[in-house]
């Protein structure tokens, strides 16, 4: 009998997965899996369990938000395992799932896992931590970890928008120096993201034609503060058209990024807080994970 580790965050999103749990587990059992189930109890718990079990399982399935998936991926990588990962997106924004077009229907997502096939994707390493889709700093990045979970549960994605609005009075430029595959970029920036995703915070989207989540490259988006109303308009048009060719925006693709910044400036990795670094190396780990996805119709 095939073995599955099923890790679920019972507090993720609006707790919809709790109501579907019995049906999800029945579906896995009917697909021939002996399921070891673990409900997370706090931050870091999913990583510990994934690392503990990954090498003895045929499949590791995560049911939760982007933060829970980050922990599961971290645990699998720390175990040195190549066990495929399944993802049932049950969080508030589900950026990673949006980029991969995973089903928002929990039972269908579970069905796609057992009927699907593993596809290799890249993972980012930020210093000693991993991220599945984004490392960001500056404007609007705090709302993902500052907004209380009960508010996220009650308001859903609106909670992130309101949290971002509340940050407006605190926004400041951050002086950053980046060595992007050897090219030096240095300026005062309002926002920055090193990402492997078409969706960031459920608000900003990148052109899917410019993003390949398995090509060994990050997309790097840096936005400096506008000097006048004309530049603000130019930036808005660039973001809306997904053509980042204005002076306010730096857009690059790269395998490695070395960053020099204020050590007091916090980062956000897949929606979770990361303390500041005076110097940090960010690397793309090409095809580091295998994620179960619905088979493409031939």
Coordinates of N, CA, C and O in Angstrom, one line a residue, residues 20-167:
X20 N -14.2 19.9 5.0 CA -14.0 18.9 4.0 C -13.0 17.8 4.3 O -12.8 16.9 3.5
X21 N -12.5 17.8 5.6 CA -11.4 16.9 5.9 C -11.8 15.4 5.7 O -11.0 14.7 5.2
X22 N -13.0 15.0 6.2 CA -13.3 13.6 6.1 C -13.4 13.2 4.7 O -13.0 12.1 4.3
X23 N -14.0 14.0 3.8 CA -14.1 13.7 2.4 C -12.7 13.6 1.7 O -12.5 12.7 0.9
X24 N -11.8 14.5 2.1 CA -10.5 14.5 1.6 C -9.8 13.2 1.9 O -9.2 12.5 1.1
X25 N -9.8 12.8 3.2 CA -9.1 11.6 3.7 C -9.8 10.3 3.0 O -9.0 9.4 2.7
X26 N -11.1 10.3 2.9 CA -11.7 9.2 2.2 C -11.3 9.1 0.8 O -11.0 8.0 0.3
X27 N -11.1 10.2 0.1 CA -10.6 10.2 -1.3 C -9.2 9.6 -1.4 O -9.0 8.8 -2.3
X28 N -8.4 10.0 -0.4 CA -7.0 9.5 -0.4 C -7.0 8.0 -0.2 O -6.2 7.2 -0.8
X29 N -7.8 7.5 0.8 CA -7.9 6.1 1.1 C -8.4 5.3 -0.1 O -7.9 4.2 -0.4
X30 N -9.4 5.8 -0.8 CA -9.9 5.1 -2.0 C -8.9 5.1 -3.1 O -9.0 4.2 -4.0
X31 N -8.0 6.0 -3.1 CA -6.9 6.0 -4.1 C -5.8 5.1 -3.8 O -4.8 5.0 -4.5
X32 N -5.9 4.4 -2.6 CA -4.9 3.3 -2.3 C -3.8 3.8 -1.4 O -2.8 3.2 -1.3
X33 N -4.0 4.9 -0.7 CA -3.0 5.4 0.2 C -3.3 5.1 1.7 O -4.4 5.2 2.2
X34 N -2.3 4.7 2.4 CA -2.3 4.6 3.9 C -1.8 6.0 4.3 O -0.7 6.4 4.1
X35 N -2.7 6.7 5.0 CA -2.5 8.1 5.3 C -2.1 8.4 6.8 O -2.8 8.0 7.7
X36 N -0.9 9.0 6.9 CA -0.5 9.5 8.2 C -0.9 11.0 8.3 O -0.4 11.8 7.5
X37 N -1.7 11.3 9.2 CA -2.3 12.7 9.3 C -1.7 13.5 10.4 O -1.6 13.0 11.6
X38 N -1.3 14.7 10.1 CA -0.7 15.6 11.2 C -1.4 17.0 11.1 O -1.4 17.6 10.0
X39 N -2.0 17.4 12.2 CA -2.5 18.8 12.3 C -1.5 19.7 12.9 O -1.0 19.4 14.0
X40 N -1.2 20.8 12.2 CA -0.1 21.7 12.8 C -0.7 22.4 14.0 O -1.8 22.7 14.1
X41 N 0.3 22.6 15.0 CA -0.1 23.3 16.2 C 0.6 24.6 16.4 O 0.3 25.3 17.4
X42 N 1.5 25.0 15.5 CA 2.2 26.3 15.6 C 3.2 26.4 14.5 O 3.4 25.5 13.7
X43 N 3.9 27.6 14.5 CA 4.8 27.9 13.5 C 6.0 26.9 13.5 O 6.5 26.6 14.6
X44 N 6.4 26.5 12.4 CA 7.5 25.6 12.3 C 7.2 24.1 12.4 O 8.0 23.2 12.1
X45 N 6.0 23.8 12.9 CA 5.6 22.4 13.1 C 5.5 21.6 11.9 O 6.0 20.4 11.8
X46 N 5.0 22.2 10.8 CA 4.9 21.4 9.5 C 6.3 21.1 9.0 O 6.5 20.0 8.4
X47 N 7.3 21.9 9.2 CA 8.7 21.6 8.7 C 9.2 20.4 9.5 O 9.9 19.5 8.9
X48 N 9.0 20.4 10.8 CA 9.5 19.3 11.6 C 8.9 18.0 11.2 O 9.7 17.0 11.0
X49 N 7.6 18.0 11.0 CA 7.0 16.7 10.6 C 7.3 16.3 9.2 O 7.5 15.1 8.9
X50 N 7.4 17.2 8.3 CA 7.8 16.9 6.9 C 9.2 16.3 6.8 O 9.5 15.3 6.1
X51 N 10.1 16.9 7.6 CA 11.5 16.4 7.6 C 11.6 15.0 8.2 O 12.3 14.2 7.8
X52 N 10.8 14.8 9.2 CA 10.8 13.5 10.0 C 10.2 12.4 9.1 O 10.8 11.3 9.1
X53 N 9.2 12.6 8.3 CA 8.5 11.6 7.6 C 8.9 11.5 6.1 O 8.6 10.4 5.4
X54 N 9.4 12.5 5.5 CA 9.4 12.6 4.0 C 10.1 11.4 3.3 O 9.6 10.9 2.3
X55 N 11.2 10.9 3.8 CA 11.9 9.8 3.2 C 11.2 8.5 3.3 O 11.6 7.5 2.6
X56 N 10.2 8.4 4.2 CA 9.5 7.1 4.3 C 8.1 7.1 3.7 O 7.3 6.2 3.9
X57 N 7.9 8.2 2.9 CA 6.6 8.3 2.3 C 6.7 8.3 0.8 O 7.7 8.7 0.2
X58 N 5.5 8.0 0.1 CA 5.5 8.0 -1.3 C 5.0 9.4 -1.8 O 5.2 9.8 -2.9
X59 N 4.3 10.1 -0.9 CA 3.7 11.4 -1.2 C 3.5 12.2 0.1 O 3.1 11.7 1.1
X60 N 3.9 13.5 0.0 CA 3.6 14.4 1.1 C 2.6 15.5 0.7 O 2.9 16.1 -0.3
X61 N 1.5 15.6 1.3 CA 0.4 16.5 0.9 C 0.3 17.6 2.0 O 0.2 17.3 3.2
X62 N 0.2 18.8 1.5 CA 0.0 20.0 2.4 C -1.3 20.6 2.1 O -1.7 20.8 1.0
X63 N -2.1 20.8 3.2 CA -3.4 21.5 3.1 C -3.3 22.7 4.0 O -3.3 22.6 5.2
X64 N -3.3 23.9 3.4 CA -3.1 25.1 4.2 C -2.8 26.3 3.2 O -3.2 26.2 2.0
X65 N -2.2 27.3 3.8 CA -1.9 28.5 3.0 C -0.4 28.4 2.5 O 0.3 27.4 2.7
X66 N 0.0 29.5 1.9 CA 1.4 29.6 1.3 C 2.4 29.4 2.4 O 3.5 28.8 2.2
X67 N 2.1 29.9 3.6 CA 3.1 29.7 4.7 C 3.3 28.3 5.1 O 4.4 27.8 5.4
X68 N 2.2 27.5 5.2 CA 2.2 26.1 5.5 C 3.0 25.3 4.4 O 3.8 24.5 4.7
X69 N 2.7 25.7 3.2 CA 3.4 25.0 2.1 C 4.9 25.3 2.2 O 5.7 24.4 1.9
X70 N 5.3 26.5 2.5 CA 6.7 26.9 2.7 C 7.3 26.0 3.7 O 8.4 25.5 3.5
X71 N 6.6 25.7 4.8 CA 7.2 24.9 5.9 C 7.3 23.4 5.4 O 8.3 22.7 5.7
X72 N 6.4 22.9 4.6 CA 6.4 21.6 4.2 C 7.6 21.4 3.2 O 8.4 20.4 3.3
X73 N 7.7 22.4 2.2 CA 8.8 22.3 1.3 C 10.2 22.4 2.0 O 11.1 21.6 1.7
X74 N 10.3 23.2 3.0 CA 11.5 23.3 3.8 C 11.8 22.0 4.5 O 13.0 21.5 4.5
X75 N 10.8 21.3 5.1 CA 11.1 20.0 5.7 C 11.5 19.0 4.8 O 12.4 18.2 5.1
X76 N 10.9 18.9 3.6 CA 11.2 17.9 2.6 C 12.7 18.2 2.1 O 13.5 17.2 2.0
X77 N 13.0 19.4 1.9 CA 14.4 19.7 1.4 C 15.4 19.4 2.5 O 16.5 18.9 2.2
X78 N 15.1 19.8 3.7 CA 16.1 19.5 4.8 C 16.3 18.0 5.0 O 17.3 17.6 5.5
X79 N 15.3 17.2 4.6 CA 15.4 15.8 4.7 C 16.2 15.2 3.6 O 16.5 14.0 3.6
X80 N 16.5 16.0 2.6 CA 17.2 15.5 1.4 C 16.4 14.6 0.6 O 16.9 13.7 -0.1
X81 N 15.1 14.8 0.6 CA 14.1 13.9 0.0 C 13.7 14.4 -1.4 O 13.6 15.6 -1.6
X82 N 13.3 13.5 -2.2 CA 12.8 13.8 -3.5 C 11.3 13.4 -3.6 O 10.7 13.3 -4.7
X83 N 10.7 13.1 -2.5 CA 9.3 12.7 -2.4 C 8.4 13.8 -3.0 O 8.6 14.9 -2.6
X84 N 7.5 13.4 -3.9 CA 6.6 14.5 -4.5 C 5.7 15.1 -3.4 O 5.4 14.5 -2.4
X85 N 5.4 16.4 -3.7 CA 4.5 17.2 -2.8 C 3.2 17.5 -3.5 O 3.2 17.9 -4.6
X86 N 2.1 17.3 -2.7 CA 0.8 17.7 -3.2 C 0.4 18.9 -2.4 O 0.7 19.0 -1.2
X87 N -0.4 19.8 -3.0 CA -0.8 21.0 -2.4 C -2.3 21.3 -2.6 O -2.8 21.4 -3.7
X88 N -3.0 21.3 -1.4 CA -4.4 21.7 -1.4 C -4.5 23.1 -0.9 O -4.3 23.3 0.3
X89 N -4.7 24.1 -1.7 CA -4.6 25.5 -1.3 C -5.8 25.9 -0.5 O -6.9 26.0 -1.0
X90 N -5.6 26.2 0.8 CA -6.7 26.5 1.7 C -6.4 27.8 2.5 O -7.0 28.0 3.5
X91 N -5.5 28.6 2.0 CA -5.2 29.8 2.7 C -6.0 31.0 2.2 O -7.1 30.9 1.6
X92 N -5.5 32.2 2.5 CA -6.3 33.4 2.2 C -6.0 33.9 0.8 O -6.9 34.3 0.1
X93 N -4.7 34.0 0.4 CA -4.4 34.5 -1.0 C -4.0 33.4 -1.9 O -4.3 33.4 -3.1
X94 N -3.2 32.4 -1.4 CA -2.8 31.3 -2.3 C -2.1 31.7 -3.6 O -2.5 31.3 -4.7
X95 N -1.1 32.5 -3.4 CA -0.4 33.0 -4.6 C 0.3 31.9 -5.4 O 0.2 31.9 -6.6
X96 N 0.9 31.0 -4.7 CA 1.6 29.9 -5.4 C 0.6 29.1 -6.2 O 0.9 28.8 -7.3
X97 N -0.5 28.8 -5.6 CA -1.5 28.0 -6.3 C -2.1 28.7 -7.5 O -2.4 28.1 -8.5
X98 N -2.2 30.0 -7.3 CA -2.7 30.8 -8.5 C -1.8 30.8 -9.6 O -2.2 30.7 -10.8
X99 N -0.5 30.9 -9.3 CA 0.5 30.8 -10.4 C 0.5 29.5 -11.2 O 0.7 29.5 -12.4
X100 N 0.2 28.4 -10.4 CA 0.2 27.1 -11.1 C -1.2 26.7 -11.5 O -1.4 25.6 -12.1
X101 N -2.2 27.5 -11.3 CA -3.6 27.3 -11.7 C -4.1 26.0 -11.0 O -4.8 25.2 -11.6
X102 N -3.8 25.8 -9.7 CA -4.3 24.7 -9.0 C -5.7 25.0 -8.6 O -6.1 26.1 -8.4
X103 N -6.6 23.9 -8.5 CA -8.0 24.1 -8.3 C -8.2 24.7 -6.9 O -7.6 24.4 -5.9
X104 N -9.2 25.7 -6.8 CA -9.6 26.3 -5.6 C -10.6 25.5 -4.9 O -10.9 25.7 -3.7
X105 N -11.1 24.4 -5.5 CA -12.1 23.5 -4.9 C -11.2 22.4 -4.2 O -10.4 21.7 -4.8
X106 N -11.4 22.3 -2.9 CA -10.5 21.5 -2.1 C -10.6 20.0 -2.5 O -9.5 19.4 -2.6
X107 N -11.7 19.5 -2.8 CA -11.9 18.1 -3.2 C -11.3 17.9 -4.6 O -10.6 16.8 -4.8
X108 N -11.5 18.8 -5.5 CA -10.9 18.7 -6.8 C -9.4 18.8 -6.7 O -8.7 18.0 -7.4
X109 N -8.9 19.7 -5.9 CA -7.4 19.8 -5.7 C -6.8 18.4 -5.2 O -5.8 18.0 -5.6
X110 N -7.5 17.8 -4.2 CA -7.1 16.5 -3.7 C -7.2 15.4 -4.8 O -6.2 14.6 -4.9
X111 N -8.2 15.5 -5.6 CA -8.4 14.5 -6.7 C -7.2 14.7 -7.7 O -6.7 13.7 -8.3
X112 N -6.9 16.0 -8.0 CA -5.8 16.2 -9.0 C -4.5 15.7 -8.5 O -3.6 15.3 -9.3
X113 N -4.3 15.7 -7.2 CA -3.0 15.2 -6.6 C -2.9 13.7 -6.9 O -1.9 13.2 -7.4
X114 N -3.9 12.9 -6.5 CA -3.8 11.4 -6.6 C -3.9 11.0 -8.1 O -3.4 9.9 -8.4
X115 N -4.5 11.8 -9.0 CA -4.6 11.4 -10.4 C -3.6 12.1 -11.2 O -3.4 11.8 -12.4
X116 N -2.8 13.0 -10.6 CA -1.8 13.8 -11.4 C -0.5 13.2 -11.5 O -0.2 12.0 -11.3
X117 N 0.5 14.0 -11.9 CA 1.9 13.6 -12.1 C 2.8 14.6 -11.5 O 2.5 15.8 -11.4
X118 N 4.0 14.2 -11.1 CA 5.0 15.2 -10.5 C 5.6 16.0 -11.5 O 6.1 15.5 -12.6
X119 N 5.7 17.3 -11.3 CA 6.4 18.3 -12.2 C 7.4 19.0 -11.4 O 7.2 19.4 -10.2
X120 N 8.6 19.1 -11.9 CA 9.7 19.8 -11.2 C 9.6 21.3 -11.2 O 9.4 21.9 -12.3
X121 N 9.9 21.9 -10.1 CA 9.8 23.4 -9.9 C 11.0 23.9 -9.1 O 11.6 23.1 -8.4
X122 N 11.4 25.1 -9.3 CA 12.5 25.7 -8.6 C 12.0 26.2 -7.2 O 10.8 26.4 -7.0
X123 N 13.0 26.3 -6.3 CA 12.8 26.9 -5.0 C 13.9 27.9 -4.7 O 15.0 27.8 -5.2
X124 N 13.6 28.9 -4.0 CA 14.6 29.9 -3.6 C 15.2 29.6 -2.3 O 14.5 29.1 -1.4
X125 N 16.5 29.9 -2.2 CA 17.1 29.9 -0.8 C 17.6 31.3 -0.5 O 18.4 31.9 -1.2
X126 N 17.1 31.8 0.6 CA 17.4 33.1 1.1 C 18.2 32.9 2.4 O 17.7 32.6 3.4
X127 N 19.5 33.1 2.2 CA 20.4 32.8 3.4 C 20.2 31.3 3.7 O 20.5 30.4 2.9
X128 N 19.7 31.0 4.9 CA 19.5 29.7 5.4 C 18.1 29.2 5.3 O 17.7 28.1 5.7
X129 N 17.2 30.1 4.8 CA 15.8 29.7 4.6 C 15.4 29.5 3.2 O 16.0 30.0 2.3
X130 N 14.3 28.8 3.0 CA 13.8 28.6 1.7 C 12.5 29.4 1.4 O 11.8 29.7 2.4
X131 N 12.2 29.7 0.2 CA 10.9 30.2 -0.2 C 10.4 29.6 -1.5 O 11.3 29.3 -2.4
X132 N 9.1 29.4 -1.6 CA 8.6 28.7 -2.8 C 8.3 29.7 -3.9 O 8.4 29.4 -5.1
X133 N 7.9 31.0 -3.5 CA 7.6 31.9 -4.6 C 8.0 33.3 -4.5 O 8.1 34.0 -5.5
X134 N 8.3 33.8 -3.3 CA 8.7 35.3 -3.2 C 9.4 35.6 -1.9 O 9.1 35.1 -0.8
X135 N 10.4 36.5 -2.1 CA 11.1 37.2 -1.0 C 10.9 38.6 -1.3 O 11.3 39.1 -2.4
X136 N 10.3 39.4 -0.4 CA 10.0 40.8 -0.7 C 10.3 41.7 0.5 O 10.4 41.3 1.6
X137 N 10.4 43.0 0.1 CA 10.6 44.0 1.2 C 9.9 45.3 0.8 O 9.5 45.5 -0.4
X138 N 9.7 46.1 1.7 CA 9.1 47.5 1.5 C 7.6 47.5 1.5 O 7.0 46.8 2.3
X139 N 7.0 48.4 0.7 CA 5.6 48.7 0.8 C 4.7 47.4 0.7 O 4.9 46.6 -0.1
X140 N 3.7 47.4 1.6 CA 2.7 46.4 1.6 C 3.1 44.9 1.9 O 2.3 44.0 1.9
X141 N 4.4 44.7 2.2 CA 4.8 43.4 2.5 C 4.5 42.9 4.0 O 4.4 41.8 4.2
X142 N 4.4 43.9 4.9 CA 4.1 43.6 6.3 C 2.7 43.0 6.5 O 2.5 42.2 7.4
X143 N 1.8 43.4 5.7 CA 0.4 43.0 5.9 C 0.2 41.5 6.0 O -0.7 41.0 6.6
X144 N 1.0 40.7 5.3 CA 0.8 39.3 5.2 C 1.1 38.7 6.6 O 0.5 37.6 6.9
X145 N 2.0 39.3 7.4 CA 2.3 38.7 8.7 C 1.8 39.5 9.9 O 1.8 39.0 11.0
X146 N 1.4 40.8 9.7 CA 1.0 41.6 10.8 C -0.5 41.5 11.0 O -0.9 41.5 12.2
X147 N -1.3 41.3 10.0 CA -2.7 41.2 10.1 C -3.0 39.9 10.9 O -2.6 38.8 10.5
X148 N -3.8 40.0 12.0 CA -4.0 38.8 12.9 C -4.8 37.7 12.1 O -5.6 38.0 11.2
X149 N -4.6 36.4 12.4 CA -5.2 35.3 11.7 C -6.7 35.4 11.8 O -7.4 35.1 10.8
X150 N -7.3 35.8 12.9 CA -8.8 35.9 13.0 C -9.4 36.9 12.1 O -10.5 36.7 11.5
X151 N -8.6 38.0 11.8 CA -9.1 39.0 10.9 C -9.0 38.5 9.4 O -9.9 38.7 8.6
X152 N -7.9 37.8 9.1 CA -7.8 37.1 7.8 C -8.9 36.2 7.6 O -9.5 36.1 6.5
X153 N -9.2 35.4 8.6 CA -10.3 34.4 8.5 C -11.6 35.1 8.2 O -12.5 34.6 7.4
X154 N -11.9 36.2 8.9 CA -13.2 36.9 8.8 C -13.3 37.6 7.5 O -14.4 37.6 6.8
X155 N -12.2 38.3 7.0 CA -12.3 39.2 5.9 C -11.7 38.6 4.6 O -11.8 39.2 3.5
X156 N -10.9 37.5 4.8 CA -10.3 36.9 3.6 C -9.3 37.9 3.0 O -8.5 38.6 3.7
X157 N -9.3 37.9 1.6 CA -8.3 38.7 0.9 C -8.4 40.2 1.3 O -7.4 40.9 1.2
X158 N -9.6 40.7 1.6 CA -9.8 42.1 2.0 C -8.9 42.5 3.1 O -8.5 43.6 3.2
X159 N -8.6 41.5 4.0 CA -7.7 41.8 5.2 C -6.4 42.3 4.7 O -5.8 43.2 5.3
X160 N -5.9 41.7 3.6 CA -4.5 42.1 3.1 C -4.6 43.5 2.5 O -3.7 44.3 2.7
X161 N -5.7 43.8 1.8 CA -5.8 45.1 1.2 C -5.9 46.2 2.3 O -5.2 47.2 2.2
X162 N -6.7 45.9 3.3 CA -6.8 46.9 4.4 C -5.5 47.0 5.2 O -5.1 48.1 5.6
X163 N -4.8 45.9 5.4 CA -3.5 45.9 6.0 C -2.5 46.7 5.2 O -1.7 47.5 5.8
X164 N -2.5 46.6 3.9 CA -1.7 47.4 3.0 C -1.9 48.8 3.1 O -1.0 49.7 3.2
X165 N -3.2 49.2 3.2 CA -3.6 50.6 3.3 C -3.1 51.2 4.6 O -2.6 52.3 4.6
X166 N -3.2 50.4 5.6 CA -2.7 50.9 7.0 C -1.2 51.1 7.0 O -0.7 51.9 7.8
X167 N -0.5 50.5 6.0 CA 1.0 50.7 6.0 C 1.4 52.0 5.3 O 2.5 52.4 5.4

